[in-house]
Amino acid sequence: MQKQYGKLTADQFREVIGMLPEIRYQQAELSEVIVQMSKEKLNALLVRGYSWGEIYEYSFIEHVAIAVVAFNYADTLSAAVRTDDPQRYVLDHRDPSQDDVGTHPAFEKQALVGLAFSLQRTILSVMLFQRTLSGLIQEVREDDNMDSLFNAVRVDRTTMNCTTIADKIDRAEMRQDKHFFIRLRNALKGPTQKHWAAYCDLRYSLFVLRELGFNSLSDVQLEKLLVQDLKVYPNTPSARKNLRAQYQQSRKIKTI
């Protein structure tokens, strides 16, 4: 089957982006459930010291692979690759609860909660910065990129449990680096209004394009996809110029 965007048809691409409102709702819903949970129930769920932050030291592919096993989704993916359109199959079976497959017995409840939170935070990271949290941590680890460090903390404070970030904090403490801790304090406040106000769905769309390997779309193609088909950017006279700038910037980011 010939597809307009590599592994996705235009309709499938639209469906992927159309999932974002539901993902945002699920993020808020899960957080609200935990916030409203009594201390006793939370202690029963998190039976001993646990943080999912270290998961971001893995690559995004490894992160997803762990989740696939934990949520018993491996059989679904195996079935998908045997079909003529694996992406269509995955989209039709994207909710493991639909197939009542349960979870893998090797994973404790607290680990499953951590995986759910970490995947949601990763999607938020993509919508804000066009990078997964694993990608941000990699940039800190390999390039000593402090902007990526503070962006990671903005999205998920548990990233401070990552060995990579903990090492930077230790070094800053030894050097009494006040500027570092001022930036860290600001990052702990979470995403700013500037981050939220920007085009989150557009960033996510550009991320998907990049990972699909589409690095040479024309201005006309960009406008058709992002303005007309996906509707993640307003139809304005400057749309082509602005989308080109966003697209060029996105192409500079490493793929996962």
mmCIF file of C-alpha atoms in Angstrom:
data_model
loop_
_atom_site.group_PDB
_atom_site.id
_atom_site.type_symbol
_atom_site.label_atom_id
_atom_site.label_comp_id
_atom_site.label_asym_id
_atom_site.label_seq_id
_atom_site.Cartn_x
_atom_site.Cartn_y
_atom_site.Cartn_z
ATOM 1 C CA MET A 1 0.000 0.000 0.000
ATOM 2 C CA GLN A 2 1.384 3.377 -1.042
ATOM 3 C CA LYS A 3 1.332 5.849 1.835
ATOM 4 C CA GLN A 4 1.821 9.585 1.624
ATOM 5 C CA TYR A 5 4.015 9.781 4.717
ATOM 6 C CA GLY A 6 6.158 6.681 4.713
ATOM 7 C CA LYS A 7 4.467 4.376 7.191
ATOM 8 C CA LEU A 8 1.332 6.498 7.544
ATOM 9 C CA THR A 9 -1.441 7.556 5.223
ATOM 10 C CA ALA A 10 -2.765 11.093 5.573
ATOM 11 C CA ASP A 11 -5.803 9.730 7.424
ATOM 12 C CA GLN A 12 -3.603 7.708 9.778
ATOM 13 C CA PHE A 13 -1.409 10.739 10.438
ATOM 14 C CA ARG A 14 -4.553 12.727 11.212
ATOM 15 C CA GLU A 15 -5.667 9.963 13.564
ATOM 16 C CA VAL A 16 -2.335 10.003 15.418
ATOM 17 C CA ILE A 17 -2.582 13.752 15.986
ATOM 18 C CA GLY A 18 -6.262 13.400 16.851
ATOM 19 C CA MET A 19 -5.271 11.257 19.829
ATOM 20 C CA LEU A 20 -3.566 14.198 21.555
ATOM 21 C CA PRO A 21 -6.672 15.625 23.296
ATOM 22 C CA GLU A 22 -7.388 12.198 24.791
ATOM 23 C CA ILE A 23 -3.758 11.854 25.875
ATOM 24 C CA ARG A 24 -3.922 15.244 27.587
ATOM 25 C CA TYR A 25 -7.144 14.215 29.318
ATOM 26 C CA GLN A 26 -5.575 10.964 30.516
ATOM 27 C CA GLN A 27 -2.564 12.866 31.855
ATOM 28 C CA ALA A 28 -4.793 15.127 33.908
ATOM 29 C CA GLU A 29 -7.002 12.242 35.010
ATOM 30 C CA LEU A 30 -4.127 10.066 36.247
ATOM 31 C CA SER A 31 -2.570 12.974 38.125
ATOM 32 C CA GLU A 32 -5.912 13.801 39.737
ATOM 33 C CA VAL A 33 -6.429 10.192 40.854
ATOM 34 C CA ILE A 34 -3.035 10.140 42.561
ATOM 35 C CA VAL A 35 -3.529 13.573 44.136
ATOM 36 C CA GLN A 36 -6.900 12.554 45.580
ATOM 37 C CA MET A 37 -5.634 9.192 46.827
ATOM 38 C CA SER A 38 -5.304 8.834 50.590
ATOM 39 C CA LYS A 39 -1.841 8.471 52.077
ATOM 40 C CA GLU A 40 -2.670 4.922 53.159
ATOM 41 C CA LYS A 41 -3.708 3.856 49.656
ATOM 42 C CA LEU A 42 -0.685 5.539 48.115
ATOM 43 C CA ASN A 43 1.640 3.772 50.557
ATOM 44 C CA ALA A 44 -0.039 0.471 49.703
ATOM 45 C CA LEU A 45 0.520 1.149 46.007
ATOM 46 C CA LEU A 46 4.097 2.365 46.331
ATOM 47 C CA VAL A 47 5.229 -0.344 48.693
ATOM 48 C CA ARG A 48 8.834 0.797 48.870
ATOM 49 C CA GLY A 49 11.100 3.543 47.629
ATOM 50 C CA TYR A 50 10.523 3.889 43.916
ATOM 51 C CA SER A 51 11.117 6.495 41.252
ATOM 52 C CA TRP A 52 10.600 6.119 37.536
ATOM 53 C CA GLY A 53 13.132 8.861 36.776
ATOM 54 C CA GLU A 54 15.952 6.451 35.981
ATOM 55 C CA ILE A 55 13.935 5.070 33.040
ATOM 56 C CA TYR A 56 14.972 8.126 31.036
ATOM 57 C CA GLU A 57 18.576 6.930 31.034
ATOM 58 C CA TYR A 58 17.374 4.317 28.562
ATOM 59 C CA SER A 59 16.787 5.260 24.950
ATOM 60 C CA PHE A 60 13.208 6.045 23.988
ATOM 61 C CA ILE A 61 13.022 2.781 22.026
ATOM 62 C CA GLU A 62 14.114 0.835 25.111
ATOM 63 C CA HIS A 63 11.652 2.797 27.250
ATOM 64 C CA VAL A 64 8.786 1.870 24.938
ATOM 65 C CA ALA A 65 9.969 -1.750 24.725
ATOM 66 C CA ILE A 66 9.839 -2.064 28.517
ATOM 67 C CA ALA A 67 6.309 -0.652 28.514
ATOM 68 C CA VAL A 68 5.255 -3.018 25.715
ATOM 69 C CA VAL A 69 6.307 -5.989 27.834
ATOM 70 C CA ALA A 70 4.879 -4.581 31.071
ATOM 71 C CA PHE A 71 1.444 -3.925 29.583
ATOM 72 C CA ASN A 72 1.379 -7.224 27.640
ATOM 73 C CA TYR A 73 1.328 -5.490 24.281
ATOM 74 C CA ALA A 74 4.003 -7.638 22.617
ATOM 75 C CA ASP A 75 1.515 -10.110 21.120
ATOM 76 C CA THR A 76 -0.418 -7.229 19.574
ATOM 77 C CA LEU A 77 2.727 -5.924 17.890
ATOM 78 C CA SER A 78 3.618 -9.425 16.711
ATOM 79 C CA ALA A 79 0.174 -9.743 15.167
ATOM 80 C CA ALA A 80 0.535 -6.306 13.570
ATOM 81 C CA VAL A 81 3.705 -7.167 11.652
ATOM 82 C CA ARG A 82 1.908 -10.099 10.035
ATOM 83 C CA THR A 83 -0.745 -7.838 8.507
ATOM 84 C CA ASP A 84 -0.662 -5.862 5.268
ATOM 85 C CA ASP A 85 -0.905 -2.605 7.218
ATOM 86 C CA PRO A 86 0.771 -2.890 10.645
ATOM 87 C CA GLN A 87 0.189 0.783 11.453
ATOM 88 C CA ARG A 88 -3.551 0.430 10.842
ATOM 89 C CA TYR A 89 -3.628 -2.631 13.091
ATOM 90 C CA VAL A 90 -1.768 -0.837 15.885
ATOM 91 C CA LEU A 91 -4.071 2.174 15.670
ATOM 92 C CA ASP A 92 -7.087 -0.124 15.893
ATOM 93 C CA HIS A 93 -5.608 -1.925 18.912
ATOM 94 C CA ARG A 94 -3.784 0.945 20.609
ATOM 95 C CA ASP A 95 -5.632 0.494 23.902
ATOM 96 C CA PRO A 96 -4.454 -2.764 25.538
ATOM 97 C CA SER A 97 -7.497 -2.720 27.824
ATOM 98 C CA GLN A 98 -9.698 -3.341 24.780
ATOM 99 C CA ASP A 99 -8.225 -6.828 24.464
ATOM 100 C CA ASP A 100 -8.238 -7.487 28.227
ATOM 101 C CA VAL A 101 -4.627 -8.695 28.187
ATOM 102 C CA GLY A 102 -3.821 -7.550 31.719
ATOM 103 C CA THR A 103 -0.264 -6.763 32.737
ATOM 104 C CA HIS A 104 2.922 -8.788 32.972
ATOM 105 C CA PRO A 105 3.258 -10.541 36.359
ATOM 106 C CA ALA A 106 6.936 -9.602 36.620
ATOM 107 C CA PHE A 107 6.032 -5.919 37.036
ATOM 108 C CA GLU A 108 4.776 -4.611 40.371
ATOM 109 C CA LYS A 109 1.917 -2.118 40.463
ATOM 110 C CA GLN A 110 4.244 0.712 41.406
ATOM 111 C CA ALA A 111 6.393 -0.018 38.345
ATOM 112 C CA LEU A 112 3.310 0.054 36.112
ATOM 113 C CA VAL A 113 2.262 3.398 37.583
ATOM 114 C CA GLY A 114 5.756 4.744 36.989
ATOM 115 C CA LEU A 115 5.738 3.549 33.386
ATOM 116 C CA ALA A 116 2.358 5.171 32.774
ATOM 117 C CA PHE A 117 3.559 8.465 34.225
ATOM 118 C CA SER A 118 6.865 8.360 32.358
ATOM 119 C CA LEU A 119 5.220 7.702 28.993
ATOM 120 C CA GLN A 120 2.786 10.559 29.547
ATOM 121 C CA ARG A 121 5.609 12.891 30.538
ATOM 122 C CA THR A 122 7.539 11.827 27.452
ATOM 123 C CA ILE A 123 4.629 12.781 25.201
ATOM 124 C CA LEU A 124 4.419 16.126 27.003
ATOM 125 C CA SER A 125 8.145 16.618 26.395
ATOM 126 C CA VAL A 126 7.633 16.032 22.675
ATOM 127 C CA MET A 127 4.770 18.542 22.587
ATOM 128 C CA LEU A 128 6.852 21.168 24.377
ATOM 129 C CA PHE A 129 10.364 20.607 23.043
ATOM 130 C CA GLN A 130 10.094 18.139 20.112
ATOM 131 C CA ARG A 131 12.303 15.780 22.094
ATOM 132 C CA THR A 132 11.583 12.772 24.241
ATOM 133 C CA LEU A 133 12.812 12.931 27.812
ATOM 134 C CA SER A 134 15.302 10.201 26.938
ATOM 135 C CA GLY A 135 16.512 12.448 24.126
ATOM 136 C CA LEU A 136 16.926 15.415 26.469
ATOM 137 C CA ILE A 137 18.892 13.293 28.937
ATOM 138 C CA GLN A 138 21.058 12.017 26.092
ATOM 139 C CA GLU A 139 21.874 15.602 25.096
ATOM 140 C CA VAL A 140 22.921 16.337 28.672
ATOM 141 C CA ARG A 141 25.007 13.178 28.865
ATOM 142 C CA GLU A 142 26.718 13.452 25.478
ATOM 143 C CA ASP A 143 26.801 17.205 24.813
ATOM 144 C CA ASP A 144 26.742 18.691 28.327
ATOM 145 C CA ASN A 145 23.633 20.595 27.217
ATOM 146 C CA MET A 146 22.335 22.497 30.229
ATOM 147 C CA ASP A 147 19.257 23.795 28.398
ATOM 148 C CA SER A 148 18.198 20.185 27.862
ATOM 149 C CA LEU A 149 18.800 19.436 31.541
ATOM 150 C CA PHE A 150 16.503 22.202 32.725
ATOM 151 C CA ASN A 151 13.907 21.420 30.060
ATOM 152 C CA ALA A 152 13.833 17.820 31.272
ATOM 153 C CA VAL A 153 13.304 18.945 34.866
ATOM 154 C CA ARG A 154 10.516 21.292 33.743
ATOM 155 C CA VAL A 155 8.650 18.376 32.212
ATOM 156 C CA ASP A 156 9.304 15.808 34.946
ATOM 157 C CA ARG A 157 11.036 16.615 38.226
ATOM 158 C CA THR A 158 11.904 12.944 38.725
ATOM 159 C CA THR A 159 14.539 13.335 36.011
ATOM 160 C CA MET A 160 16.740 14.642 38.820
ATOM 161 C CA ASN A 161 16.990 10.990 39.892
ATOM 162 C CA CYS A 162 18.680 10.176 36.591
ATOM 163 C CA THR A 163 22.368 9.463 37.058
ATOM 164 C CA THR A 164 23.185 11.976 34.329
ATOM 165 C CA ILE A 165 21.389 14.878 36.014
ATOM 166 C CA ALA A 166 22.378 13.834 39.534
ATOM 167 C CA ASP A 167 26.003 14.007 38.397
ATOM 168 C CA LYS A 168 25.523 17.580 37.147
ATOM 169 C CA ILE A 169 23.852 18.571 40.418
ATOM 170 C CA ASP A 170 26.726 17.059 42.407
ATOM 171 C CA ARG A 171 29.276 18.973 40.366
ATOM 172 C CA ALA A 172 27.336 22.218 40.715
ATOM 173 C CA GLU A 173 27.131 21.693 44.479
ATOM 174 C CA MET A 174 30.874 21.132 44.738
ATOM 175 C CA ARG A 175 31.553 24.273 42.709
ATOM 176 C CA GLN A 176 28.897 26.281 44.564
ATOM 177 C CA ASP A 177 27.452 27.166 41.167
ATOM 178 C CA LYS A 178 24.713 29.617 42.147
ATOM 179 C CA HIS A 179 23.658 30.255 38.552
ATOM 180 C CA PHE A 180 23.007 26.541 38.049
ATOM 181 C CA PHE A 181 20.768 26.338 41.097
ATOM 182 C CA ILE A 182 18.865 29.485 40.138
ATOM 183 C CA ARG A 183 18.056 27.861 36.797
ATOM 184 C CA LEU A 184 17.207 24.592 38.535
ATOM 185 C CA ARG A 185 14.844 26.390 40.911
ATOM 186 C CA ASN A 186 13.070 27.990 37.954
ATOM 187 C CA ALA A 187 12.857 24.658 36.131
ATOM 188 C CA LEU A 188 11.243 23.045 39.173
ATOM 189 C CA LYS A 189 8.271 25.374 38.675
ATOM 190 C CA GLY A 190 7.353 23.383 35.573
ATOM 191 C CA PRO A 191 6.587 24.609 32.048
ATOM 192 C CA THR A 192 6.023 28.335 31.758
ATOM 193 C CA GLN A 193 3.062 29.965 30.049
ATOM 194 C CA LYS A 194 5.368 30.544 27.089
ATOM 195 C CA HIS A 195 5.821 26.797 26.733
ATOM 196 C CA TRP A 196 2.119 26.025 27.080
ATOM 197 C CA ALA A 197 0.989 28.785 24.750
ATOM 198 C CA ALA A 198 3.080 27.636 21.818
ATOM 199 C CA TYR A 199 1.927 25.153 19.219
ATOM 200 C CA CYS A 200 2.152 21.843 21.094
ATOM 201 C CA ASP A 201 0.261 19.834 18.472
ATOM 202 C CA LEU A 202 2.422 21.355 15.736
ATOM 203 C CA ARG A 203 5.589 20.342 17.576
ATOM 204 C CA TYR A 204 4.262 16.826 17.988
ATOM 205 C CA SER A 205 3.427 16.678 14.267
ATOM 206 C CA LEU A 206 6.919 17.838 13.326
ATOM 207 C CA PHE A 207 8.378 15.220 15.667
ATOM 208 C CA VAL A 208 6.389 12.480 13.912
ATOM 209 C CA LEU A 209 7.487 13.776 10.513
ATOM 210 C CA ARG A 210 11.117 13.756 11.599
ATOM 211 C CA GLU A 211 10.920 10.217 12.932
ATOM 212 C CA LEU A 212 9.255 9.070 9.712
ATOM 213 C CA GLY A 213 12.252 10.441 7.829
ATOM 214 C CA PHE A 214 10.458 13.223 5.967
ATOM 215 C CA ASN A 215 13.133 15.898 5.766
ATOM 216 C CA SER A 216 12.471 17.410 2.349
ATOM 217 C CA LEU A 217 8.843 18.512 2.219
ATOM 218 C CA SER A 218 8.136 21.594 0.143
ATOM 219 C CA ASP A 219 6.381 24.676 1.494
ATOM 220 C CA VAL A 220 3.220 23.636 -0.340
ATOM 221 C CA GLN A 221 3.354 20.134 1.141
ATOM 222 C CA LEU A 222 3.937 21.496 4.640
ATOM 223 C CA GLU A 223 0.995 23.853 4.354
ATOM 224 C CA LYS A 224 -1.300 21.138 3.039
ATOM 225 C CA LEU A 225 -0.360 18.691 5.787
ATOM 226 C CA LEU A 226 -0.103 20.974 8.810
ATOM 227 C CA VAL A 227 -2.710 23.607 7.959
ATOM 228 C CA GLN A 228 -5.292 21.859 5.801
ATOM 229 C CA ASP A 229 -5.078 18.183 6.779
ATOM 230 C CA LEU A 230 -3.974 18.174 10.424
ATOM 231 C CA LYS A 231 -5.127 21.702 11.313
ATOM 232 C CA VAL A 232 -2.311 22.184 13.811
ATOM 233 C CA TYR A 233 -1.416 25.620 12.440
ATOM 234 C CA PRO A 234 -3.734 28.515 11.525
ATOM 235 C CA ASN A 235 -4.386 29.386 7.897
ATOM 236 C CA THR A 236 -2.624 32.749 7.708
ATOM 237 C CA PRO A 237 -0.726 34.556 4.924
ATOM 238 C CA SER A 238 2.554 33.892 6.725
ATOM 239 C CA ALA A 239 1.848 30.194 7.321
ATOM 240 C CA ARG A 240 4.270 28.857 4.718
ATOM 241 C CA LYS A 241 7.144 31.031 5.895
ATOM 242 C CA ASN A 242 6.589 30.248 9.566
ATOM 243 C CA LEU A 243 6.116 26.533 8.980
ATOM 244 C CA ARG A 244 9.299 26.414 6.922
ATOM 245 C CA ALA A 245 11.229 27.965 9.823
ATOM 246 C CA GLN A 246 9.726 25.488 12.312
ATOM 247 C CA TYR A 247 10.402 22.599 9.945
ATOM 248 C CA GLN A 248 14.020 23.602 9.390
ATOM 249 C CA GLN A 249 14.572 23.868 13.132
ATOM 250 C CA SER A 250 12.987 20.464 13.710
ATOM 251 C CA ARG A 251 15.239 18.822 11.133
ATOM 252 C CA LYS A 252 18.302 19.777 13.197
ATOM 253 C CA ILE A 253 17.147 17.690 16.156
ATOM 254 C CA LYS A 254 18.490 14.160 16.445
ATOM 255 C CA THR A 255 16.066 11.371 15.669
ATOM 256 C CA ILE A 256 15.289 8.945 18.474
#
